[in-house]
Short mmCIF file of C-alpha atoms and ligand atoms in Angstrom, two decimals:
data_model
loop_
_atom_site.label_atom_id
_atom_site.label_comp_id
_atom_site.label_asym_id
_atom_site.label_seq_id
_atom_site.Cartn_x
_atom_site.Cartn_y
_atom_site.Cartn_z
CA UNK A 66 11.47 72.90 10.42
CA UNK A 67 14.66 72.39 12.35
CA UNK A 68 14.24 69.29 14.74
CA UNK A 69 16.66 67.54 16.85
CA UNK A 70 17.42 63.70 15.71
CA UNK A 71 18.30 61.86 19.23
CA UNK A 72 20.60 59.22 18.12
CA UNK A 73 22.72 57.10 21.35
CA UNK A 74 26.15 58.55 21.87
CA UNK A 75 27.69 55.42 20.46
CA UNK A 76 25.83 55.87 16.95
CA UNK A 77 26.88 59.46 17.21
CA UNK A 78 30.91 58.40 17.52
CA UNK A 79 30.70 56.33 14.81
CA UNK A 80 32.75 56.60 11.80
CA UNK A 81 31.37 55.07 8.31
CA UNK A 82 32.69 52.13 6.94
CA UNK A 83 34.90 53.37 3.86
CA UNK A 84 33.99 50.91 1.15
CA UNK A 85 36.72 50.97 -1.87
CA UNK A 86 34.91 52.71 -4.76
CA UNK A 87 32.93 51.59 -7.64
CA UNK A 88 33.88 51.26 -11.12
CA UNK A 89 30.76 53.50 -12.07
CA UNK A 90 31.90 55.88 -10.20
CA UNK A 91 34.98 56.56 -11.56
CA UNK A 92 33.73 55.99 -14.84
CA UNK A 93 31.14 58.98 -14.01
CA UNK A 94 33.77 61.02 -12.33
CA UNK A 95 36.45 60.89 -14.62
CA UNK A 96 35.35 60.09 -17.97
CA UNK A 97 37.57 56.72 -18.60
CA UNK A 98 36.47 54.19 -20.88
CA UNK A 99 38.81 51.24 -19.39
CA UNK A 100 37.95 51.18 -15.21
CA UNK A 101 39.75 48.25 -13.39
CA UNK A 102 39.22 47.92 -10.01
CA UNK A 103 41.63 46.18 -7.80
CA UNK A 104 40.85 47.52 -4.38
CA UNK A 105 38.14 45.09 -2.51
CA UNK A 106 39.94 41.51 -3.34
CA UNK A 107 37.68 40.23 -5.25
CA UNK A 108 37.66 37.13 -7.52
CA UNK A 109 39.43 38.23 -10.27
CA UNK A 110 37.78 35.06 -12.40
CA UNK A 111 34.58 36.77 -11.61
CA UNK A 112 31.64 34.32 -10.15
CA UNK A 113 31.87 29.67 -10.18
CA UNK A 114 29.68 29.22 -13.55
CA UNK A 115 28.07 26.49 -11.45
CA UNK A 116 26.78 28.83 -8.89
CA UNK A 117 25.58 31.00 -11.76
CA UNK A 118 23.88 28.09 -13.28
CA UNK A 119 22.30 27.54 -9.51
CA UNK A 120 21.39 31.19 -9.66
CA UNK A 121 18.97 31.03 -12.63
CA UNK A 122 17.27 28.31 -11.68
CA UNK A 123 16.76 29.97 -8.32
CA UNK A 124 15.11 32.86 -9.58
CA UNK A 125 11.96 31.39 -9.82
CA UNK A 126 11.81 30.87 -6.02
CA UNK A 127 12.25 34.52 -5.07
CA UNK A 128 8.98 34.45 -3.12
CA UNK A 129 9.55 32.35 -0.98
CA UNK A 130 11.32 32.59 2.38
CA UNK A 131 14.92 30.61 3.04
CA UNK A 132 14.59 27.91 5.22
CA UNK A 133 15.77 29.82 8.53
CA UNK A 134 19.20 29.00 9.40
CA UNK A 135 19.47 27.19 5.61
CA UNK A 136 20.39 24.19 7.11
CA UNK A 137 20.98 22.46 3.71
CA UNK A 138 24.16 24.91 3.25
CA UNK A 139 25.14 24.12 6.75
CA UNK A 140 25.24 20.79 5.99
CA UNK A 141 27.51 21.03 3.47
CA UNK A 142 29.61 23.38 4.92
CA UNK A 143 29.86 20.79 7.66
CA UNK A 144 30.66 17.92 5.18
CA UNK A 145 33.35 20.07 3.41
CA UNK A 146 34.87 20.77 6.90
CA UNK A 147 34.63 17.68 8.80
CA UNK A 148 32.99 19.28 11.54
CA UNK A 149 29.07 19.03 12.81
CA UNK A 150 26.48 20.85 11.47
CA UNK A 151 25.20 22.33 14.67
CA UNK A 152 28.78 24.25 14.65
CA UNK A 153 28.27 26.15 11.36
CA UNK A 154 26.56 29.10 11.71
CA UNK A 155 25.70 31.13 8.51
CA UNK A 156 25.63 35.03 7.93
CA UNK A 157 24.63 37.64 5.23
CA UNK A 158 28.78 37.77 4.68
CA UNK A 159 30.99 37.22 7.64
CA UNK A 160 30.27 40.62 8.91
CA UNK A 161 27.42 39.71 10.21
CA UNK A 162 28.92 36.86 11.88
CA UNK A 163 31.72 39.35 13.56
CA UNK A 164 28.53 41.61 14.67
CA UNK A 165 26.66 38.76 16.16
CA UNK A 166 29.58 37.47 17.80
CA UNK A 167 30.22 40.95 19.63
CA UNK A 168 26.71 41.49 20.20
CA UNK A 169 26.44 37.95 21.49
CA UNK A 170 29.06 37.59 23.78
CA UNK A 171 30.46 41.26 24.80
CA UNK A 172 28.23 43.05 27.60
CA UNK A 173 27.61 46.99 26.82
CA UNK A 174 30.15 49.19 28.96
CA UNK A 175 31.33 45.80 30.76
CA UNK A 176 33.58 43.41 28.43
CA UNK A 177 36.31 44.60 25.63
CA UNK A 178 37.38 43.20 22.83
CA UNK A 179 41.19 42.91 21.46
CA UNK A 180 42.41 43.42 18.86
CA UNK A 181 45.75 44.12 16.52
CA UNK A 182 46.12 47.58 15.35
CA UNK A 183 45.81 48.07 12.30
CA UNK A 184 43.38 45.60 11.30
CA UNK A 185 40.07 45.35 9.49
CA UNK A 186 37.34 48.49 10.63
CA UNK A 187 34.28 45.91 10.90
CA UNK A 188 35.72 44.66 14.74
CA UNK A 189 36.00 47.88 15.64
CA UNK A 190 32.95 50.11 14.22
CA UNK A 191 30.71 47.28 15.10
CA UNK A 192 32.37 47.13 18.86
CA UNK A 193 31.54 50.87 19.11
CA UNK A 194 27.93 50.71 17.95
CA UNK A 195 27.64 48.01 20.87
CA UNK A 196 29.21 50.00 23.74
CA UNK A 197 32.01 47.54 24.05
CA UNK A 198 35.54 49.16 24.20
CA UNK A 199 38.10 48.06 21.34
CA UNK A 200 41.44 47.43 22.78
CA UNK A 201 44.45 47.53 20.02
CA UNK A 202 47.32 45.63 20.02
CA UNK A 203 50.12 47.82 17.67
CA UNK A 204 51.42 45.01 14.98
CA UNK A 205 55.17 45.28 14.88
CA UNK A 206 56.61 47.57 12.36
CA UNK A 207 57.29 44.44 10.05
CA UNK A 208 53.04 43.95 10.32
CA UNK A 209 54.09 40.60 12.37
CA UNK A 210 52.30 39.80 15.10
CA UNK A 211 52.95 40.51 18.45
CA UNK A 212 51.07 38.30 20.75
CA UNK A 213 52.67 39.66 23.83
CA UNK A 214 51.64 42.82 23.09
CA UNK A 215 48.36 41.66 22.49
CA UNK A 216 47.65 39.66 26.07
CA UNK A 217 49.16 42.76 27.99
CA UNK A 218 45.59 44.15 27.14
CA UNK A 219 43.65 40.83 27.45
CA UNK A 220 41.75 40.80 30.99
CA UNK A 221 39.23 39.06 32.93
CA UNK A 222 37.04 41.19 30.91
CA UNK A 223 37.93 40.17 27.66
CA UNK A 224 35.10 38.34 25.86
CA UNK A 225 36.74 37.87 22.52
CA UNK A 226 40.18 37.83 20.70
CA UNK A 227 39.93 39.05 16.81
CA UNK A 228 42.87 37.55 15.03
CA UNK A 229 42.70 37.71 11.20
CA UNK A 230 44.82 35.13 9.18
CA UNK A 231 46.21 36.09 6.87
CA UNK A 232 45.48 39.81 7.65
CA UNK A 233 44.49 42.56 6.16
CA UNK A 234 45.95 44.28 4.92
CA UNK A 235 49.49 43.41 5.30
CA UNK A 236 48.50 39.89 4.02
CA UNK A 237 51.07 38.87 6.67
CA UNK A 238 50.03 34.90 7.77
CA UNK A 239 50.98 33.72 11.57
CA UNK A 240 51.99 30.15 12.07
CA UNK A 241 48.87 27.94 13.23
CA UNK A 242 51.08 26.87 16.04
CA UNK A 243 51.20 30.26 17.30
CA UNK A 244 47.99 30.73 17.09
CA UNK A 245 47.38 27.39 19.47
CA UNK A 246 49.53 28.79 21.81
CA UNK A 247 47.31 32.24 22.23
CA UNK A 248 43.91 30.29 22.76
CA UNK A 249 45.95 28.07 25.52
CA UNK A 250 47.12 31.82 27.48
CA UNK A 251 43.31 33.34 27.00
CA UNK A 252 41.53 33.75 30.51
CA UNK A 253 38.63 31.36 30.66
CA UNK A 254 35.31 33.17 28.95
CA UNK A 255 37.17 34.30 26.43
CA UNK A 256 36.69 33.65 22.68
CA UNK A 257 39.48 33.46 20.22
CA UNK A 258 37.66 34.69 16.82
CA UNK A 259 40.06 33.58 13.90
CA UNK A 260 39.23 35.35 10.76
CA UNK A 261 40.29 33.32 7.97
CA UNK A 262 38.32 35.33 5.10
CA UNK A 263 42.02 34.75 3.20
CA UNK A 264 42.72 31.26 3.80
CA UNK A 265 42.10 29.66 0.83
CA UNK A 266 44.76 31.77 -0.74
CA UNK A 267 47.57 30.75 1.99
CA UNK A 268 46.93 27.32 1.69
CA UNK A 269 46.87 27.02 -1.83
CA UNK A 270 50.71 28.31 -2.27
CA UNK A 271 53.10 25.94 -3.55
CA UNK A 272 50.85 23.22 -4.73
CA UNK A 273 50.12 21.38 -1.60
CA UNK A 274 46.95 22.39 0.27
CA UNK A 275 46.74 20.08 2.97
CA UNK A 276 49.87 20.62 4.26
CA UNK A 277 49.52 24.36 4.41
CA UNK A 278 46.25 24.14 5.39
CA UNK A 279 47.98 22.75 8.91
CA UNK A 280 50.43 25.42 8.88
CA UNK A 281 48.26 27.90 8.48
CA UNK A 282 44.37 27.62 9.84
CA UNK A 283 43.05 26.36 13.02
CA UNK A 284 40.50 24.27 10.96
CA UNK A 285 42.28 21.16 12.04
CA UNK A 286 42.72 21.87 15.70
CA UNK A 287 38.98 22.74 15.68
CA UNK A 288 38.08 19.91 17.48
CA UNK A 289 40.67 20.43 19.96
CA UNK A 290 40.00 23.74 21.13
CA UNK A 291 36.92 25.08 22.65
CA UNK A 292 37.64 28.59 22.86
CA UNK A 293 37.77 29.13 19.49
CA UNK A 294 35.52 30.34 16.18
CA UNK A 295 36.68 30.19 12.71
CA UNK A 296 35.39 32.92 10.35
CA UNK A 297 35.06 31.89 6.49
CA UNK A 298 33.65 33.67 3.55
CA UNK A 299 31.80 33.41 -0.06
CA UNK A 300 33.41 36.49 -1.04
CA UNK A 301 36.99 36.13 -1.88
CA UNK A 302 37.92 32.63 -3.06
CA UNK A 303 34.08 31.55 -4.41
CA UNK A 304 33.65 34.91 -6.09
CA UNK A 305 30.10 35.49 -4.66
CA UNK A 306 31.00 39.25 -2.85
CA UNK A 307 27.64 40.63 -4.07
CA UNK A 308 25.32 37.67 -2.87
CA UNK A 309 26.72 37.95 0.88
CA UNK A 310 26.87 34.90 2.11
CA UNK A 311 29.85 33.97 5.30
CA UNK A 312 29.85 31.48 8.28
CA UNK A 313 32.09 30.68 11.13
CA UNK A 314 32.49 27.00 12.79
CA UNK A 315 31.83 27.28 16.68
CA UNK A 316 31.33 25.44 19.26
CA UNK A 317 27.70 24.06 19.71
CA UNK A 318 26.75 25.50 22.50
CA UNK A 319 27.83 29.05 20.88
CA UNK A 320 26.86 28.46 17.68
CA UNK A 321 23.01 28.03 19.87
CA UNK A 322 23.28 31.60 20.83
CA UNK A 323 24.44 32.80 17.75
CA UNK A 324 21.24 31.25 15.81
CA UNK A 325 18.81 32.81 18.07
CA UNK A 326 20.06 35.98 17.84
CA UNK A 327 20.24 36.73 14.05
CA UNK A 328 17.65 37.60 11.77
CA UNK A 329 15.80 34.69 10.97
CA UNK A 330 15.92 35.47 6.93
CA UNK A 331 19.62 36.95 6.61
CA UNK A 332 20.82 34.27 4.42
CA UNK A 333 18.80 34.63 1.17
CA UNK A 334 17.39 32.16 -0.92
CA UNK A 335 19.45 32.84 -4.03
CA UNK A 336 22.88 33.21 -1.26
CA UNK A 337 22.21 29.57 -0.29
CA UNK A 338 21.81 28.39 -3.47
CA UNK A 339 24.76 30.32 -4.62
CA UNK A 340 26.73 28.65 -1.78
CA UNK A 341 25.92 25.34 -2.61
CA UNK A 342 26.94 25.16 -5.78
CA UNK A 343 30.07 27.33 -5.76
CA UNK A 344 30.99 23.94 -3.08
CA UNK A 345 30.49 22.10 -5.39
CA UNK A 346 32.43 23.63 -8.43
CA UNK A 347 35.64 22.80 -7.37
CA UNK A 348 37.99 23.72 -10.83
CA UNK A 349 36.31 27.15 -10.55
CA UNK A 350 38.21 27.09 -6.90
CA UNK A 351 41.42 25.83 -7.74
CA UNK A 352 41.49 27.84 -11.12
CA UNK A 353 41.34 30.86 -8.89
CA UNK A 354 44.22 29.80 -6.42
CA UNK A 355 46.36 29.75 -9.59
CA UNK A 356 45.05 32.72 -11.17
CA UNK A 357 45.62 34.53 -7.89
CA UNK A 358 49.26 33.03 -7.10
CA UNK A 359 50.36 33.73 -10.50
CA UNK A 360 49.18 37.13 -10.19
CA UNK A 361 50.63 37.70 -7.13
CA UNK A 362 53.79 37.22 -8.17
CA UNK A 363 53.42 38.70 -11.36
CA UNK A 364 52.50 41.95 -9.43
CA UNK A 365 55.12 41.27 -6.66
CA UNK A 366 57.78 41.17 -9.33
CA UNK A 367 55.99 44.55 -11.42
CA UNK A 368 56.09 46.64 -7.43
CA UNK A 369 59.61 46.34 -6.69
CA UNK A 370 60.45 46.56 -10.64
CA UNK A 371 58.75 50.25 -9.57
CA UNK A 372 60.93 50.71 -6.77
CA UNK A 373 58.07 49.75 -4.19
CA UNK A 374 58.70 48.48 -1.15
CA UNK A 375 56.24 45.10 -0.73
CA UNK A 376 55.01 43.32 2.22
CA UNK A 377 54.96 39.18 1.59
CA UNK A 378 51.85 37.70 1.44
CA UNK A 379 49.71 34.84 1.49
CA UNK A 380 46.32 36.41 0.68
CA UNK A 381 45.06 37.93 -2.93
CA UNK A 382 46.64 40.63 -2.34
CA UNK A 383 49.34 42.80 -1.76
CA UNK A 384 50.29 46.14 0.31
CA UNK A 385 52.95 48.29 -0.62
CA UNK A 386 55.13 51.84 -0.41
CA UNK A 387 55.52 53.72 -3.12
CA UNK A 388 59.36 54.90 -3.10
CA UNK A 389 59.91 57.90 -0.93
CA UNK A 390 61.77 60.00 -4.06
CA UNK A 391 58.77 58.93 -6.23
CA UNK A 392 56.87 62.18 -7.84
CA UNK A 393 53.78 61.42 -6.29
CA UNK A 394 52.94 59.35 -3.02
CA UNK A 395 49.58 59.16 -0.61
CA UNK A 396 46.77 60.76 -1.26
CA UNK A 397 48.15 62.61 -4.62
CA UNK A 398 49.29 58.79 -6.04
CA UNK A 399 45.78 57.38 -4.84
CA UNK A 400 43.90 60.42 -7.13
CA UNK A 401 46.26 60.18 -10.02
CA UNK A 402 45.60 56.59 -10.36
CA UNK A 403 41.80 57.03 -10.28
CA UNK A 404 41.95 59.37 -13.04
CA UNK A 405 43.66 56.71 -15.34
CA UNK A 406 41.08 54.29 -14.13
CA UNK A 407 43.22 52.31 -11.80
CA UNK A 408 41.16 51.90 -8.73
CA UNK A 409 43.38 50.35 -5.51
CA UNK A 410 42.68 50.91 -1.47
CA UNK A 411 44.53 53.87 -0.34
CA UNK A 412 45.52 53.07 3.62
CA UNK A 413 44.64 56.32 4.86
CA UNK A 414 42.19 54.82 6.99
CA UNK A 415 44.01 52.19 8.49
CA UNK A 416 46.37 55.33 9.69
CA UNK A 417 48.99 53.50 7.17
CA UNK A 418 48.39 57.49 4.30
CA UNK A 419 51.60 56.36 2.24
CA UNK A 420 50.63 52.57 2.08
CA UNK A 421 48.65 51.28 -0.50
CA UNK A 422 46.60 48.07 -1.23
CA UNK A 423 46.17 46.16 -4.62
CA UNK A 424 44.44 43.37 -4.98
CA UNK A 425 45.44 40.46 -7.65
CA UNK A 426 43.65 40.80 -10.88
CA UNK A 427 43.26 39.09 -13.76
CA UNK A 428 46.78 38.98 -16.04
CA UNK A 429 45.65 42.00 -18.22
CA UNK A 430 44.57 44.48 -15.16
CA UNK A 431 47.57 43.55 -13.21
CA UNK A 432 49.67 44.66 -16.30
CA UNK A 433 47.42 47.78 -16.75
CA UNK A 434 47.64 48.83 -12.93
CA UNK A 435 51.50 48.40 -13.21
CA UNK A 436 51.82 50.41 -16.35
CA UNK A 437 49.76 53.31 -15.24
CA UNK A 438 52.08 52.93 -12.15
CA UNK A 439 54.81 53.18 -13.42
CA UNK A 440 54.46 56.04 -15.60
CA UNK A 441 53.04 57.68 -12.68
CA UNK A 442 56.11 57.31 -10.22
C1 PLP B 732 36.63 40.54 3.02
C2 PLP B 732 36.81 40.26 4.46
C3 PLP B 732 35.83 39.58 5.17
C4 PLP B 732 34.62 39.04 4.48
O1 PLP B 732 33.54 39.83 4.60
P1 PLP B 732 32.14 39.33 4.04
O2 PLP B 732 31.22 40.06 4.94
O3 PLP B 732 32.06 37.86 4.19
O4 PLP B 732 32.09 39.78 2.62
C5 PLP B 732 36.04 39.28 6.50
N1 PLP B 732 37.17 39.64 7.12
C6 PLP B 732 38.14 40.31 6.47
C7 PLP B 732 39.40 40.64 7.19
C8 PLP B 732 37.98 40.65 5.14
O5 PLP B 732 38.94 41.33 4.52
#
């Protein structure tokens, strides 16, 4: 029976989120035995053995509903932060922080949001399914940032700024400072949302956190500034990518809004006790700040051994160019790699088809992805 679906134009526009693929799948497809998969930065130490610890003796609880809003988790977020409870809000992974914030605060056919170009899809595919028009900055051709170029498209109209620190997926990281400076030149209204999903992995770098940590977040100008919402994640730095589990630091009176507007159950039981534990493992954290630094460099060094070219970054990962005499490049690189088992994120879809992302791996897989590399080029 043929029958016509009516979906709104806005759901009909959209394009899919391209998740990087799974190790079954290549496994399936191409017959490998050894599958490592260095495309979505995850935890290359795996998951905190405290929060798996937490995790059994969760189970049992399964039936039950979270506490809405888990306000235990909160709290500790809070406590870790040195902020107030009431301006933690919690999501099933950041994303659903960045949708609430755009379906929050951006009015259907009214506001726009701004953004750099490229950046991560979520701003934008979650802006279209809203109605709200995407503005994009173009980064400069070094992936810096240029915030000129950004607040020529910021207008009275602009309900929120998406800066992510360090990006993705240059893993480029602006200067805190600068950062300051845009929230001061935003109209009134307007939100700057700072995406630090990365963070954890700038500060860390040479050995003293707390002073990076001022060099790099906004976290300690929170206070300060009004205008501004800090993004965080469970998914890179505490391993816990499958559980889902984000938040963001707002101001109270927006973090209200926010809370009334999610789901009431979107943080799961087993997420929050995940969460709270993986705070409280702190050498699983700091063993995978070194694991990742060390790896960086190790694959830093491995790229340009290759003849890539290799963006600097502060994030667990890297992006880079394959040389432009290499026998393969783009897509044909991406598909050769899969078939040796080497999963990375092709850039096609951030309109970047020669540029590649890798994420930092354990030791072995970085050496494994750099062999296969090699021999490939
Ligand atoms: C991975 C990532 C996130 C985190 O997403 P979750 O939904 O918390 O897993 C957020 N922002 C950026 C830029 C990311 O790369």
């Amino acid at each position: 029976m043929q029958r016509k679906i009516f979906v709104r134009p806005a759901v009909e526009a959209l394009e899919a989120y391209s998740p990087g693929l799974s190790i079954t799948e290549i496994r399936e497809r191409y017959g490998v035995d050894r599958v490592v998969k260095l495309a979505s930065n995850e935890n290359p130490l795996g998951v905190s053995p405290g929060a798996l610890a937490a995790l059994e003796r969760a189970f049992g609880s399964v039936f039950r509903y979270p506490q809405s809003g888990s306000p235990r988790l909160a709290g500790a977020i809070a406590a870790r932060h040195g902020v107030s409870p009431d301006c933690v809000v919690l999501g099933n992974g950041s994303d659903e922080i960045i949708d609430l914030l755009i379906r929050c605060l951006a009015e259907p056919g009214w506001h726009n949001v701004v953004t750099f170009k490229p950046c991560f899809s979520i701003y934008g595919i979650q802006s279209g399914l809203c109605g709200v028009e995407l503005r994009a900055a173009p980064l400069r051709e070094d992936f810096t940032f240029d915030w000129e170029a950004l607040l020529e498209l910021v207008d009275e109209r602009t309900s929120l700024v998406f800066v992510t620190s360090p990006d993705n997926p240059s893993g480029y990281c602006p200067p805190a400072r600068e950062l300051a400076a845009l929230s001061a030149r935003l109209p009134e209204g307007a939100i700057l949302a700072l995406d630090e999903a990365y963070m954890d992995f700038a500060a860390y770098e040479d050995g003293d956190p707390e002073a990076r940590l001022a060099e790099y977040s906004m976290l300690p100008r929170f206070k300060e500034l009004r205008n501004i919402v800090i993004l965080r994640t469970f998914s890179k730095s505490y391993g816990l990518a499958g559980l889902r589990l984000g938040y963001a630091m707002m101001p109270e009176d927006l973090a209200v809004y926010l809370n009334r507007a999610r789901l009431p159950f979107s943080v799961n039981i087993l997420a929050e006790a995940a969460g709270l534990a993986a705070l409280e493992d702190e050498d699983f954290r700091l063993a995978t700040m070194k694991a990742v630094e060390e790896g960086r460099k190790q694959l830093q060094w491995g790229l340009e051994d290759s003849g890539c070219r290799v963006w600097p970054s502060r994030a667990n990962f890297l992006m880079f160019a394959p040389p432009v005499k290499a026998k393969l490049g783009g897509a044909d690189l991406f598909e050769a790699l899969l078939r040796r088992g080497v999963i990375v994120r092709g850039l096609k879809g951030y309109d970047l088809p020669e540029f590649f992302r890798v994420s930092v791996g354990r030791m072995d897989e970085n050496l494994f992805f750099l062999d296969v590399l090699r021999e490939l080029l």
